[in-house]
mmCIF file with all atom_site columns, C-alpha atoms in Angstrom:
data_model
loop_
_atom_site.group_PDB
_atom_site.id
_atom_site.type_symbol
_atom_site.label_atom_id
_atom_site.label_alt_id
_atom_site.label_comp_id
_atom_site.label_asym_id
_atom_site.label_entity_id
_atom_site.label_seq_id
_atom_site.pdbx_PDB_ins_code
_atom_site.Cartn_x
_atom_site.Cartn_y
_atom_site.Cartn_z
_atom_site.occupancy
_atom_site.B_iso_or_equiv
_atom_site.pdbx_formal_charge
_atom_site.auth_seq_id
_atom_site.auth_comp_id
_atom_site.auth_asym_id
_atom_site.auth_atom_id
_atom_site.pdbx_PDB_model_num
ATOM 1   C CA . MET A 1 1   ? -21.673 -12.985 -23.763 1.00 50.00 ? 205 MET A CA 1
ATOM 2   C CA . ALA A 1 2   ? -24.401 -10.916 -26.198 1.00 56.00 ? 206 ALA A CA 1
ATOM 3   C CA . GLY A 1 3   ? -22.633 -6.788  -26.388 1.00 61.00 ? 207 GLY A CA 1
ATOM 4   C CA . PHE A 1 4   ? -19.564 -8.190  -25.243 1.00 60.00 ? 208 PHE A CA 1
ATOM 5   C CA . ASP A 1 5   ? -16.583 -7.947  -27.422 1.00 62.00 ? 209 ASP A CA 1
ATOM 6   C CA . PHE A 1 6   ? -14.126 -10.235 -25.858 1.00 58.00 ? 210 PHE A CA 1
ATOM 7   C CA . ASP A 1 7   ? -10.832 -9.574  -28.207 1.00 62.00 ? 211 ASP A CA 1
ATOM 8   C CA . ALA A 1 8   ? -11.331 -5.957  -27.582 1.00 60.00 ? 212 ALA A CA 1
ATOM 9   C CA . ALA A 1 9   ? -11.018 -6.970  -23.363 1.00 56.00 ? 213 ALA A CA 1
ATOM 10  C CA . ARG A 1 10  ? -8.143  -9.492  -24.346 1.00 58.00 ? 214 ARG A CA 1
ATOM 11  C CA . ARG A 1 11  ? -5.999  -6.310  -26.069 1.00 60.00 ? 215 ARG A CA 1
ATOM 12  C CA . TRP A 1 12  ? -7.399  -3.919  -22.902 1.00 57.00 ? 216 TRP A CA 1
ATOM 13  C CA . ALA A 1 13  ? -6.305  -6.419  -20.528 1.00 54.00 ? 217 ALA A CA 1
ATOM 14  C CA . ARG A 1 14  ? -2.418  -6.161  -22.037 1.00 56.00 ? 218 ARG A CA 1
ATOM 15  C CA . PHE A 1 15  ? -2.235  -2.866  -20.246 1.00 59.00 ? 219 PHE A CA 1
ATOM 16  C CA . ASP A 1 16  ? 0.565   -2.778  -17.609 1.00 61.00 ? 220 ASP A CA 1
ATOM 17  C CA . PRO A 1 17  ? 2.452   0.455   -16.847 1.00 62.00 ? 221 PRO A CA 1
ATOM 18  C CA . GLY A 1 18  ? 5.295   -2.037  -15.067 1.00 63.00 ? 222 GLY A CA 1
ATOM 19  C CA . ARG A 1 19  ? 3.886   -0.260  -11.581 1.00 61.00 ? 223 ARG A CA 1
ATOM 20  C CA . THR A 1 20  ? 1.894   0.405   -9.182  1.00 70.00 ? 224 THR A CA 1
ATOM 21  C CA . LEU A 1 21  ? -0.392  2.950   -9.828  1.00 77.00 ? 225 LEU A CA 1
ATOM 22  C CA . ALA A 1 22  ? -0.183  5.835   -6.841  1.00 80.00 ? 226 ALA A CA 1
ATOM 23  C CA . ARG A 1 23  ? -2.889  8.071   -5.961  1.00 81.00 ? 227 ARG A CA 1
ATOM 24  C CA . ARG A 1 24  ? -2.447  11.464  -7.164  1.00 87.00 ? 228 ARG A CA 1
ATOM 25  C CA . ASP A 1 25  ? -2.355  14.465  -5.679  1.00 89.00 ? 229 ASP A CA 1
ATOM 26  C CA . ASP A 1 26  ? -5.616  16.309  -4.317  1.00 90.00 ? 230 ASP A CA 1
ATOM 27  C CA . ALA A 1 27  ? -5.048  19.472  -6.752  1.00 89.00 ? 231 ALA A CA 1
ATOM 28  C CA . GLN A 1 28  ? -4.901  17.319  -9.787  1.00 92.00 ? 232 GLN A CA 1
ATOM 29  C CA . LEU A 1 29  ? -8.243  15.427  -8.576  1.00 92.00 ? 233 LEU A CA 1
ATOM 30  C CA . PRO A 1 30  ? -11.837 16.696  -9.406  1.00 93.00 ? 234 PRO A CA 1
ATOM 31  C CA . PHE A 1 31  ? -13.303 17.551  -5.329  1.00 95.00 ? 235 PHE A CA 1
ATOM 32  C CA . ALA A 1 32  ? -16.490 19.189  -5.192  1.00 93.00 ? 236 ALA A CA 1
ATOM 33  C CA . ASP A 1 33  ? -17.018 22.141  -4.041  1.00 89.00 ? 237 ASP A CA 1
ATOM 34  C CA . GLU A 1 34  ? -20.164 24.442  -3.692  1.00 85.00 ? 238 GLU A CA 1
ATOM 35  C CA . ASP A 1 35  ? -19.241 25.899  -6.882  1.00 84.00 ? 239 ASP A CA 1
ATOM 36  C CA . ASP A 1 36  ? -19.754 22.617  -8.392  1.00 78.00 ? 240 ASP A CA 1
ATOM 37  C CA . LEU A 1 37  ? -23.640 22.425  -7.097  1.00 84.00 ? 241 LEU A CA 1
ATOM 38  C CA . ALA A 1 38  ? -24.817 22.881  -10.807 1.00 85.00 ? 242 ALA A CA 1
ATOM 39  C CA . GLY A 1 39  ? -23.943 20.425  -13.492 1.00 88.00 ? 243 GLY A CA 1
ATOM 40  C CA . SER A 1 40  ? -24.458 16.919  -14.404 1.00 92.00 ? 244 SER A CA 1
ATOM 41  C CA . SER A 1 41  ? -26.548 13.877  -13.168 1.00 97.00 ? 245 SER A CA 1
ATOM 42  C CA . LEU A 1 42  ? -24.704 12.022  -10.430 1.00 97.00 ? 246 LEU A CA 1
ATOM 43  C CA . LEU A 1 43  ? -24.957 8.438   -9.866  1.00 98.00 ? 247 LEU A CA 1
ATOM 44  C CA . LEU A 1 44  ? -23.792 7.784   -5.932  1.00 98.00 ? 248 LEU A CA 1
ATOM 45  C CA . ASP A 1 45  ? -21.932 6.073   -4.402  1.00 98.00 ? 249 ASP A CA 1
ATOM 46  C CA . THR A 1 46  ? -22.533 3.596   -1.503  1.00 96.00 ? 250 THR A CA 1
ATOM 47  C CA . CYS A 1 47  ? -20.856 5.677   0.641   1.00 96.00 ? 251 CYS A CA 1
ATOM 48  C CA . VAL A 1 48  ? -23.054 8.551   -0.021  1.00 97.00 ? 252 VAL A CA 1
ATOM 49  C CA . TYR A 1 49  ? -26.101 7.089   1.558   1.00 95.00 ? 253 TYR A CA 1
ATOM 50  C CA . ILE A 1 50  ? -23.699 5.632   4.467   1.00 95.00 ? 254 ILE A CA 1
ATOM 51  C CA . ASP A 1 51  ? -22.304 8.827   5.340   1.00 95.00 ? 255 ASP A CA 1
ATOM 52  C CA . ARG A 1 52  ? -25.096 10.696  5.193   1.00 94.00 ? 256 ARG A CA 1
ATOM 53  C CA . MET A 1 53  ? -27.278 8.124   7.259   1.00 93.00 ? 257 MET A CA 1
ATOM 54  C CA . GLN A 1 54  ? -24.371 8.470   9.711   1.00 92.00 ? 258 GLN A CA 1
ATOM 55  C CA . GLY A 1 55  ? -24.403 12.342  9.443   1.00 92.00 ? 259 GLY A CA 1
ATOM 56  C CA . ARG A 1 56  ? -20.537 12.558  8.089   1.00 93.00 ? 260 ARG A CA 1
ATOM 57  C CA . ALA A 1 57  ? -21.598 14.252  4.851   1.00 94.00 ? 261 ALA A CA 1
ATOM 58  C CA . PRO A 1 58  ? -20.173 17.364  4.554   1.00 95.00 ? 262 PRO A CA 1
ATOM 59  C CA . PRO A 1 59  ? -22.631 20.334  3.536   1.00 94.00 ? 263 PRO A CA 1
ATOM 60  C CA . VAL A 1 60  ? -21.870 20.067  -0.401  1.00 95.00 ? 264 VAL A CA 1
ATOM 61  C CA . VAL A 1 61  ? -23.021 16.877  -0.545  1.00 95.00 ? 265 VAL A CA 1
ATOM 62  C CA . SER A 1 62  ? -26.415 17.846  0.633   1.00 94.00 ? 266 SER A CA 1
ATOM 63  C CA . GLY A 1 63  ? -26.364 20.823  -2.335  1.00 94.00 ? 267 GLY A CA 1
ATOM 64  C CA . LEU A 1 64  ? -25.333 18.543  -5.066  1.00 95.00 ? 268 LEU A CA 1
ATOM 65  C CA . VAL A 1 65  ? -28.384 16.020  -3.935  1.00 94.00 ? 269 VAL A CA 1
ATOM 66  C CA . ALA A 1 66  ? -30.695 18.527  -3.707  1.00 93.00 ? 270 ALA A CA 1
ATOM 67  C CA . THR A 1 67  ? -29.704 20.279  -7.115  1.00 94.00 ? 271 THR A CA 1
ATOM 68  C CA . ARG A 1 68  ? -28.460 17.631  -9.625  1.00 95.00 ? 272 ARG A CA 1
ATOM 69  C CA . GLN A 1 69  ? -30.633 14.979  -10.735 1.00 96.00 ? 273 GLN A CA 1
ATOM 70  C CA . VAL A 1 70  ? -29.615 12.086  -8.438  1.00 97.00 ? 274 VAL A CA 1
ATOM 71  C CA . ASN A 1 71  ? -29.420 8.217   -9.456  1.00 98.00 ? 275 ASN A CA 1
ATOM 72  C CA . HIS A 1 72  ? -29.248 5.000   -8.202  1.00 97.00 ? 276 HIS A CA 1
ATOM 73  C CA . SER A 1 73  ? -27.527 1.885   -8.992  1.00 97.00 ? 277 SER A CA 1
ATOM 74  C CA . THR A 1 74  ? -28.183 -1.595  -8.110  1.00 96.00 ? 278 THR A CA 1
ATOM 75  C CA . VAL A 1 75  ? -24.883 -2.422  -6.858  1.00 96.00 ? 279 VAL A CA 1
ATOM 76  C CA . ALA A 1 76  ? -25.334 0.213   -4.098  1.00 95.00 ? 280 ALA A CA 1
ATOM 77  C CA . LEU A 1 77  ? -28.986 -1.512  -3.801  1.00 95.00 ? 281 LEU A CA 1
ATOM 78  C CA . GLN A 1 78  ? -27.024 -4.236  -3.374  1.00 95.00 ? 282 GLN A CA 1
ATOM 79  C CA . GLU A 1 79  ? -24.136 -3.338  -1.141  1.00 94.00 ? 283 GLU A CA 1
ATOM 80  C CA . LEU A 1 80  ? -27.155 -1.556  1.726   1.00 95.00 ? 284 LEU A CA 1
ATOM 81  C CA . VAL A 1 81  ? -29.101 -4.975  1.572   1.00 94.00 ? 285 VAL A CA 1
ATOM 82  C CA . HIS A 1 82  ? -26.062 -6.790  2.217   1.00 93.00 ? 286 HIS A CA 1
ATOM 83  C CA . ALA A 1 83  ? -25.230 -4.882  5.127   1.00 92.00 ? 287 ALA A CA 1
ATOM 84  C CA . VAL A 1 84  ? -28.802 -5.420  6.748   1.00 91.00 ? 288 VAL A CA 1
ATOM 85  C CA . GLY A 1 85  ? -28.037 -9.480  6.602   1.00 92.00 ? 289 GLY A CA 1
ATOM 86  C CA . ALA A 1 86  ? -24.601 -8.672  7.829   1.00 90.00 ? 290 ALA A CA 1
ATOM 87  C CA . LEU A 1 87  ? -25.774 -6.271  11.065  1.00 88.00 ? 291 LEU A CA 1
ATOM 88  C CA . ARG A 1 88  ? -26.238 -8.529  14.283  1.00 90.00 ? 292 ARG A CA 1
ATOM 89  C CA . PRO A 1 89  ? -30.086 -9.161  15.026  1.00 87.00 ? 293 PRO A CA 1
ATOM 90  C CA . ASP A 1 90  ? -28.747 -9.614  18.709  1.00 89.00 ? 294 ASP A CA 1
ATOM 91  C CA . ASP A 1 91  ? -27.136 -6.006  18.720  1.00 89.00 ? 295 ASP A CA 1
ATOM 92  C CA . ALA A 1 92  ? -29.782 -2.948  19.478  1.00 87.00 ? 296 ALA A CA 1
ATOM 93  C CA . ARG A 1 93  ? -28.103 -0.808  17.406  1.00 90.00 ? 297 ARG A CA 1
ATOM 94  C CA . SER A 1 94  ? -29.027 -3.266  14.389  1.00 90.00 ? 298 SER A CA 1
ATOM 95  C CA . ALA A 1 95  ? -32.918 -1.600  14.296  1.00 89.00 ? 299 ALA A CA 1
ATOM 96  C CA . THR A 1 96  ? -32.120 1.351   13.978  1.00 91.00 ? 300 THR A CA 1
ATOM 97  C CA . ALA A 1 97  ? -29.489 1.130   10.980  1.00 92.00 ? 301 ALA A CA 1
ATOM 98  C CA . ILE A 1 98  ? -31.837 -1.356  9.476   1.00 92.00 ? 302 ILE A CA 1
ATOM 99  C CA . SER A 1 99  ? -34.548 1.260   9.596   1.00 92.00 ? 303 SER A CA 1
ATOM 100 C CA . ALA A 1 100 ? -32.125 4.023   8.176   1.00 92.00 ? 304 ALA A CA 1
ATOM 101 C CA . ILE A 1 101 ? -31.147 1.788   5.228   1.00 93.00 ? 305 ILE A CA 1
ATOM 102 C CA . GLU A 1 102 ? -35.014 0.933   4.596   1.00 93.00 ? 306 GLU A CA 1
ATOM 103 C CA . ARG A 1 103 ? -35.862 4.839   4.330   1.00 93.00 ? 307 ARG A CA 1
ATOM 104 C CA . GLN A 1 104 ? -32.767 5.026   1.838   1.00 92.00 ? 308 GLN A CA 1
ATOM 105 C CA . ILE A 1 105 ? -33.577 2.272   -0.482  1.00 94.00 ? 309 ILE A CA 1
ATOM 106 C CA . LYS A 1 106 ? -37.410 3.039   -0.293  1.00 95.00 ? 310 LYS A CA 1
ATOM 107 C CA . ALA A 1 107 ? -36.709 6.846   -1.201  1.00 92.00 ? 311 ALA A CA 1
ATOM 108 C CA . MET A 1 108 ? -34.680 5.589   -4.551  1.00 94.00 ? 312 MET A CA 1
ATOM 109 C CA . PRO A 1 109 ? -37.582 6.027   -7.451  1.00 94.00 ? 313 PRO A CA 1
ATOM 110 C CA . ASP A 1 110 ? -37.715 3.204   -9.789  1.00 95.00 ? 314 ASP A CA 1
ATOM 111 C CA . HIS A 1 111 ? -37.405 5.512   -12.999 1.00 96.00 ? 315 HIS A CA 1
ATOM 112 C CA . ARG A 1 112 ? -33.542 6.521   -11.536 1.00 96.00 ? 316 ARG A CA 1
ATOM 113 C CA . LEU A 1 113 ? -32.293 2.659   -10.411 1.00 96.00 ? 317 LEU A CA 1
ATOM 114 C CA . PHE A 1 114 ? -30.234 1.601   -13.243 1.00 97.00 ? 318 PHE A CA 1
ATOM 115 C CA . GLU A 1 115 ? -29.160 -2.104  -13.668 1.00 96.00 ? 319 GLU A CA 1
ATOM 116 C CA . PRO A 1 116 ? -25.727 -3.082  -15.581 1.00 96.00 ? 320 PRO A CA 1
ATOM 117 C CA . ASP A 1 117 ? -25.962 -4.308  -18.367 1.00 94.00 ? 321 ASP A CA 1
ATOM 118 C CA . ALA A 1 118 ? -24.018 -7.443  -19.534 1.00 91.00 ? 322 ALA A CA 1
ATOM 119 C CA . GLU A 1 119 ? -21.411 -4.813  -21.463 1.00 90.00 ? 323 GLU A CA 1
ATOM 120 C CA . VAL A 1 120 ? -20.866 -3.206  -17.884 1.00 93.00 ? 324 VAL A CA 1
ATOM 121 C CA . LEU A 1 121 ? -20.627 -6.595  -16.152 1.00 94.00 ? 325 LEU A CA 1
ATOM 122 C CA . GLY A 1 122 ? -18.179 -7.838  -18.442 1.00 91.00 ? 326 GLY A CA 1
ATOM 123 C CA . ARG A 1 123 ? -15.976 -4.867  -19.010 1.00 90.00 ? 327 ARG A CA 1
ATOM 124 C CA . ALA A 1 124 ? -15.908 -4.258  -14.932 1.00 94.00 ? 328 ALA A CA 1
ATOM 125 C CA . ALA A 1 125 ? -14.683 -7.692  -14.352 1.00 93.00 ? 329 ALA A CA 1
ATOM 126 C CA . LEU A 1 126 ? -11.917 -7.023  -16.585 1.00 90.00 ? 330 LEU A CA 1
ATOM 127 C CA . LEU A 1 127 ? -11.061 -3.704  -15.164 1.00 91.00 ? 331 LEU A CA 1
ATOM 128 C CA . ALA A 1 128 ? -11.068 -5.149  -11.709 1.00 93.00 ? 332 ALA A CA 1
ATOM 129 C CA . GLY A 1 129 ? -9.067  -7.939  -12.683 1.00 91.00 ? 333 GLY A CA 1
ATOM 130 C CA . MET A 1 130 ? -6.473  -5.939  -14.410 1.00 87.00 ? 334 MET A CA 1
ATOM 131 C CA . MET A 1 131 ? -6.836  -3.434  -10.858 1.00 89.00 ? 335 MET A CA 1
ATOM 132 C CA . CYS A 1 132 ? -6.326  -6.215  -8.968  1.00 91.00 ? 336 CYS A CA 1
ATOM 133 C CA . ARG A 1 133 ? -3.024  -7.365  -10.807 1.00 87.00 ? 337 ARG A CA 1
ATOM 134 C CA . LEU A 1 134 ? -1.648  -3.893  -10.904 1.00 86.00 ? 338 LEU A CA 1
ATOM 135 C CA . GLN A 1 135 ? -2.071  -3.093  -7.061  1.00 89.00 ? 339 GLN A CA 1
ATOM 136 C CA . GLY A 1 136 ? -1.876  -6.214  -5.488  1.00 89.00 ? 340 GLY A CA 1
ATOM 137 C CA . TYR A 1 137 ? -5.263  -6.662  -4.326  1.00 88.00 ? 341 TYR A CA 1
ATOM 138 C CA . ASP A 1 138 ? -6.270  -9.988  -2.281  1.00 87.00 ? 342 ASP A CA 1
ATOM 139 C CA . GLY A 1 139 ? -9.300  -10.794 -1.054  1.00 87.00 ? 343 GLY A CA 1
ATOM 140 C CA . ASP A 1 140 ? -12.197 -8.634  0.226   1.00 88.00 ? 344 ASP A CA 1
ATOM 141 C CA . ALA A 1 141 ? -9.966  -6.077  -1.777  1.00 89.00 ? 345 ALA A CA 1
ATOM 142 C CA . ARG A 1 142 ? -10.797 -7.767  -5.156  1.00 91.00 ? 346 ARG A CA 1
ATOM 143 C CA . LEU A 1 143 ? -14.395 -7.984  -4.431  1.00 90.00 ? 347 LEU A CA 1
ATOM 144 C CA . LYS A 1 144 ? -14.858 -4.529  -3.301  1.00 93.00 ? 348 LYS A CA 1
ATOM 145 C CA . ALA A 1 145 ? -12.736 -3.449  -6.432  1.00 94.00 ? 349 ALA A CA 1
ATOM 146 C CA . LEU A 1 146 ? -15.271 -5.228  -8.883  1.00 95.00 ? 350 LEU A CA 1
ATOM 147 C CA . GLN A 1 147 ? -18.468 -3.501  -7.498  1.00 96.00 ? 351 GLN A CA 1
ATOM 148 C CA . ASP A 1 148 ? -16.557 -0.091  -7.586  1.00 97.00 ? 352 ASP A CA 1
ATOM 149 C CA . CYS A 1 149 ? -15.904 -1.097  -11.520 1.00 96.00 ? 353 CYS A CA 1
ATOM 150 C CA . VAL A 1 150 ? -19.146 -1.792  -12.416 1.00 97.00 ? 354 VAL A CA 1
ATOM 151 C CA . LEU A 1 151 ? -20.495 1.396   -10.566 1.00 97.00 ? 355 LEU A CA 1
ATOM 152 C CA . PHE A 1 152 ? -17.756 3.371   -12.450 1.00 97.00 ? 356 PHE A CA 1
ATOM 153 C CA . LEU A 1 153 ? -18.431 1.832   -15.687 1.00 96.00 ? 357 LEU A CA 1
ATOM 154 C CA . GLN A 1 154 ? -22.265 1.803   -15.230 1.00 97.00 ? 358 GLN A CA 1
ATOM 155 C CA . ALA A 1 155 ? -21.493 5.797   -14.793 1.00 97.00 ? 359 ALA A CA 1
ATOM 156 C CA . LEU A 1 156 ? -20.132 5.786   -18.131 1.00 96.00 ? 360 LEU A CA 1
ATOM 157 C CA . ARG A 1 157 ? -22.322 4.119   -19.581 1.00 96.00 ? 361 ARG A CA 1
ATOM 158 C CA . LEU A 1 158 ? -25.240 6.417   -18.873 1.00 97.00 ? 362 LEU A CA 1
ATOM 159 C CA . GLY A 1 159 ? -22.991 9.674   -18.880 1.00 97.00 ? 363 GLY A CA 1
ATOM 160 C CA . LEU A 1 160 ? -23.170 10.124  -15.344 1.00 98.00 ? 364 LEU A CA 1
ATOM 161 C CA . THR A 1 161 ? -20.768 11.292  -12.830 1.00 97.00 ? 365 THR A CA 1
ATOM 162 C CA . VAL A 1 162 ? -19.869 9.085   -9.882  1.00 98.00 ? 366 VAL A CA 1
ATOM 163 C CA . LEU A 1 163 ? -20.220 11.158  -6.368  1.00 98.00 ? 367 LEU A CA 1
ATOM 164 C CA . THR A 1 164 ? -17.941 9.423   -3.752  1.00 98.00 ? 368 THR A CA 1
ATOM 165 C CA . ALA A 1 165 ? -15.404 9.806   -0.752  1.00 97.00 ? 369 ALA A CA 1
ATOM 166 C CA . ASN A 1 166 ? -13.618 6.947   -1.761  1.00 95.00 ? 370 ASN A CA 1
ATOM 167 C CA . VAL A 1 167 ? -10.197 8.457   -3.764  1.00 95.00 ? 371 VAL A CA 1
ATOM 168 C CA . ARG A 1 168 ? -8.416  6.036   -3.873  1.00 92.00 ? 372 ARG A CA 1
ATOM 169 C CA . GLU A 1 169 ? -9.998  3.092   -6.108  1.00 93.00 ? 373 GLU A CA 1
ATOM 170 C CA . PHE A 1 170 ? -11.728 6.220   -7.804  1.00 96.00 ? 374 PHE A CA 1
ATOM 171 C CA . ASP A 1 171 ? -8.722  8.009   -8.530  1.00 95.00 ? 375 ASP A CA 1
ATOM 172 C CA . ILE A 1 172 ? -6.797  4.816   -10.059 1.00 92.00 ? 376 ILE A CA 1
ATOM 173 C CA . LEU A 1 173 ? -10.150 4.217   -12.071 1.00 94.00 ? 377 LEU A CA 1
ATOM 174 C CA . LEU A 1 174 ? -10.043 7.921   -13.469 1.00 93.00 ? 378 LEU A CA 1
ATOM 175 C CA . GLN A 1 175 ? -6.329  7.074   -14.433 1.00 91.00 ? 379 GLN A CA 1
ATOM 176 C CA . LEU A 1 176 ? -7.325  3.376   -16.480 1.00 88.00 ? 380 LEU A CA 1
ATOM 177 C CA . VAL A 1 177 ? -10.406 4.874   -17.839 1.00 90.00 ? 381 VAL A CA 1
ATOM 178 C CA . PRO A 1 178 ? -9.591  9.186   -18.292 1.00 90.00 ? 382 PRO A CA 1
ATOM 179 C CA . THR A 1 179 ? -13.198 9.323   -19.545 1.00 93.00 ? 383 THR A CA 1
ATOM 180 C CA . GLY A 1 180 ? -14.965 8.405   -16.793 1.00 95.00 ? 384 GLY A CA 1
ATOM 181 C CA . ARG A 1 181 ? -16.351 11.542  -14.582 1.00 96.00 ? 385 ARG A CA 1
ATOM 182 C CA . VAL A 1 182 ? -15.901 11.371  -10.636 1.00 97.00 ? 386 VAL A CA 1
ATOM 183 C CA . LEU A 1 183 ? -16.625 13.926  -8.353  1.00 97.00 ? 387 LEU A CA 1
ATOM 184 C CA . PHE A 1 184 ? -14.843 13.736  -5.025  1.00 97.00 ? 388 PHE A CA 1
ATOM 185 C CA . TYR A 1 185 ? -15.761 14.693  -1.489  1.00 96.00 ? 389 TYR A CA 1
ATOM 186 C CA . ARG A 1 186 ? -14.222 14.850  1.974   1.00 92.00 ? 390 ARG A CA 1
ATOM 187 C CA . LYS A 1 187 ? -16.013 13.404  4.672   1.00 85.00 ? 391 LYS A CA 1
ATOM 188 C CA . GLY A 1 188 ? -17.049 15.659  7.520   1.00 68.00 ? 392 GLY A CA 1
#
């Protein structure tokens, strides 16, 4: 794979703390507050779109989105479009949800929508495999870990900060790759 150093990946994959990594106390994590409105550009996790559509995003998220440069990943686009396919056509609520998702996707400017490259995808697959091994993930959690790792490493490569409410997985990612940048929020 062009741009992917398999030997370095093999060395990195040997990492084993000898235990499952635990979620750290909130005081040790970067949670957003009103003092964080200015700062680095953001890459939005899929939960941000969903929380905003469902009215569960706290005011600080609206403030961050209004004041910082917001970027989008094809990972989030993929997860949102997947939801459209998963919604039941015979459920009356589906049309409303699909319309909301369509508005979100159409609001993503092309110049702010980024695709992960081969290096990010390769490293994310490795990191997700490590997470699954260390944390004992199986089934759907494995795919979710892969998507989270792609988003996390994509943000790192682009010099962006991931905005997410997914504290559990992204805290583990920060422990494995401390150079990453994440800003957490609590759902309203």
